[in-house]
Amino acid sequence: MAENIRARVKRIIAGGIADIVDTVETAKSESVMREAIREIDRAIDDARAELARVTNRRLQARRHIDMTRAKLADLADEARTALGDKREDLAEAAITRQVDLEAQVPVLESAMRDAESEQAELERSVAALLGRKHEMETELAAFVATCRSAE
């Protein structure tokens, strides 16, 4: 996750919310509360956009792993066929390529696990932001109701 999104999510959920609530309580302004909710909406949009990018990276890694494994199987067949045809040079080339591809699989799997972890973190962040937004909307509705009843 981009560090700025991570920092925004943490700020909004933790310290930033306390500051916003303090400002709202001091200002007693519906517009300040609505702006705080819009800030959460922007953070949710940013987190969802980053989530889409991370999900795409994870899917690309998965596809690349699948393609690499399919190519490994093809190369194994090619090597067997070459050996059956007494073409050791072709078999050796296929095996050399297999070794190169086999070295890539753990790197791709690691990239996919990293993307899965980042995806889960982003999903938790979006859920937390949505929860906080709901709380703030509830607080706003209570504030508006209190203001109307005071009038």
Short mmCIF file of C-alpha atoms in Angstrom, two decimals, residues 16-129:
data_model
loop_
_atom_site.label_atom_id
_atom_site.label_comp_id
_atom_site.label_asym_id
_atom_site.label_seq_id
_atom_site.Cartn_x
_atom_site.Cartn_y
_atom_site.Cartn_z
CA GLY A 16 -7.14 12.63 13.02
CA ILE A 17 -10.61 11.67 14.14
CA ALA A 18 -9.99 13.01 17.64
CA ASP A 19 -8.86 16.30 16.11
CA ILE A 20 -11.89 16.43 13.84
CA VAL A 21 -14.25 15.66 16.73
CA ASP A 22 -12.56 18.33 18.86
CA THR A 23 -12.96 20.83 16.02
CA VAL A 24 -16.58 19.84 15.54
CA GLU A 25 -17.36 20.13 19.24
CA THR A 26 -15.69 23.51 19.36
CA ALA A 27 -17.22 24.87 16.19
CA LYS A 28 -20.58 23.16 16.62
CA SER A 29 -20.83 23.33 12.87
CA GLU A 30 -22.72 20.92 10.67
CA SER A 31 -20.54 21.93 7.72
CA VAL A 32 -17.36 20.95 9.59
CA MET A 33 -18.87 17.55 10.34
CA ARG A 34 -19.88 17.09 6.71
CA GLU A 35 -16.36 18.01 5.58
CA ALA A 36 -14.92 15.40 7.95
CA ILE A 37 -17.20 12.80 6.38
CA ARG A 38 -16.12 13.91 2.89
CA GLU A 39 -12.48 13.48 3.97
CA ILE A 40 -13.27 9.91 4.99
CA ASP A 41 -15.00 9.38 1.63
CA ARG A 42 -11.85 10.56 -0.16
CA ALA A 43 -9.70 8.24 1.94
CA ILE A 44 -12.07 5.35 1.17
CA ASP A 45 -11.84 6.13 -2.56
CA ASP A 46 -8.03 6.23 -2.38
CA ALA A 47 -7.87 2.99 -0.41
CA ARG A 48 -10.22 1.27 -2.86
CA ALA A 49 -8.15 2.47 -5.81
CA GLU A 50 -5.00 1.11 -4.17
CA LEU A 51 -6.87 -2.11 -3.38
CA ALA A 52 -7.72 -2.48 -7.07
CA ARG A 53 -4.05 -1.99 -8.02
CA VAL A 54 -2.88 -4.54 -5.44
CA THR A 55 -5.55 -7.04 -6.50
CA ASN A 56 -4.42 -6.64 -10.09
CA ARG A 57 -0.78 -7.25 -9.06
CA ARG A 58 -1.82 -10.40 -7.19
CA LEU A 59 -3.81 -11.70 -10.17
CA GLN A 60 -0.94 -10.94 -12.56
CA ALA A 61 1.46 -12.84 -10.32
CA ARG A 62 -0.97 -15.79 -10.19
CA ARG A 63 -1.30 -15.81 -13.99
CA HIS A 64 2.46 -15.58 -14.40
CA ILE A 65 2.95 -18.52 -12.02
CA ASP A 66 0.38 -20.58 -13.93
CA MET A 67 1.99 -19.72 -17.29
CA THR A 68 5.44 -20.55 -15.92
CA ARG A 69 4.27 -23.93 -14.61
CA ALA A 70 2.61 -24.70 -17.96
CA LYS A 71 5.83 -23.79 -19.76
CA LEU A 72 7.78 -26.02 -17.37
CA ALA A 73 5.52 -28.94 -18.27
CA ASP A 74 5.96 -28.19 -22.00
CA LEU A 75 9.73 -28.05 -21.59
CA ALA A 76 9.72 -31.39 -19.77
CA ASP A 77 7.83 -32.90 -22.72
CA GLU A 78 10.24 -31.28 -25.16
CA ALA A 79 13.23 -32.65 -23.26
CA ARG A 80 11.76 -36.20 -23.25
CA THR A 81 10.96 -35.98 -26.95
CA ALA A 82 14.46 -34.66 -27.72
CA LEU A 83 16.06 -37.48 -25.72
CA GLY A 84 13.85 -40.00 -27.51
CA ASP A 85 15.04 -38.57 -30.82
CA LYS A 86 18.68 -38.74 -29.61
CA ARG A 87 18.93 -34.92 -29.65
CA GLU A 88 20.85 -34.29 -26.45
CA ASP A 89 21.53 -30.68 -27.49
CA LEU A 90 17.79 -29.91 -27.65
CA ALA A 91 17.14 -31.75 -24.39
CA GLU A 92 19.91 -29.80 -22.70
CA ALA A 93 18.48 -26.49 -23.95
CA ALA A 94 15.02 -27.41 -22.66
CA ILE A 95 16.41 -28.45 -19.26
CA THR A 96 18.46 -25.25 -19.02
CA ARG A 97 15.33 -23.21 -19.69
CA GLN A 98 13.45 -25.29 -17.10
CA VAL A 99 16.06 -24.49 -14.46
CA ASP A 100 15.75 -20.78 -15.23
CA LEU A 101 11.96 -20.88 -14.99
CA GLU A 102 11.98 -22.96 -11.79
CA ALA A 103 14.10 -20.24 -10.16
CA GLN A 104 11.40 -17.68 -11.01
CA VAL A 105 8.52 -19.55 -9.36
CA PRO A 106 9.50 -18.84 -5.71
CA VAL A 107 10.00 -15.15 -6.52
CA LEU A 108 6.58 -14.97 -8.16
CA GLU A 109 4.96 -16.84 -5.27
CA SER A 110 6.55 -14.41 -2.83
CA ALA A 111 5.24 -11.44 -4.82
CA MET A 112 1.79 -12.99 -4.82
CA ARG A 113 1.87 -13.58 -1.03
CA ASP A 114 2.99 -9.97 -0.49
CA ALA A 115 0.12 -8.72 -2.65
CA GLU A 116 -2.33 -10.97 -0.77
CA SER A 117 -1.12 -9.56 2.54
CA GLU A 118 -1.36 -6.00 1.29
CA GLN A 119 -4.80 -6.72 -0.14
CA ALA A 120 -6.03 -8.01 3.23
CA GLU A 121 -4.62 -4.93 4.98
CA LEU A 122 -6.35 -2.63 2.52
CA GLU A 123 -9.63 -4.49 2.90
CA ARG A 124 -9.39 -4.05 6.70
CA SER A 125 -8.61 -0.36 6.21
CA VAL A 126 -11.61 0.16 3.95
CA ALA A 127 -13.84 -1.65 6.45
CA ALA A 128 -12.50 0.49 9.31
CA LEU A 129 -13.03 3.67 7.32
#
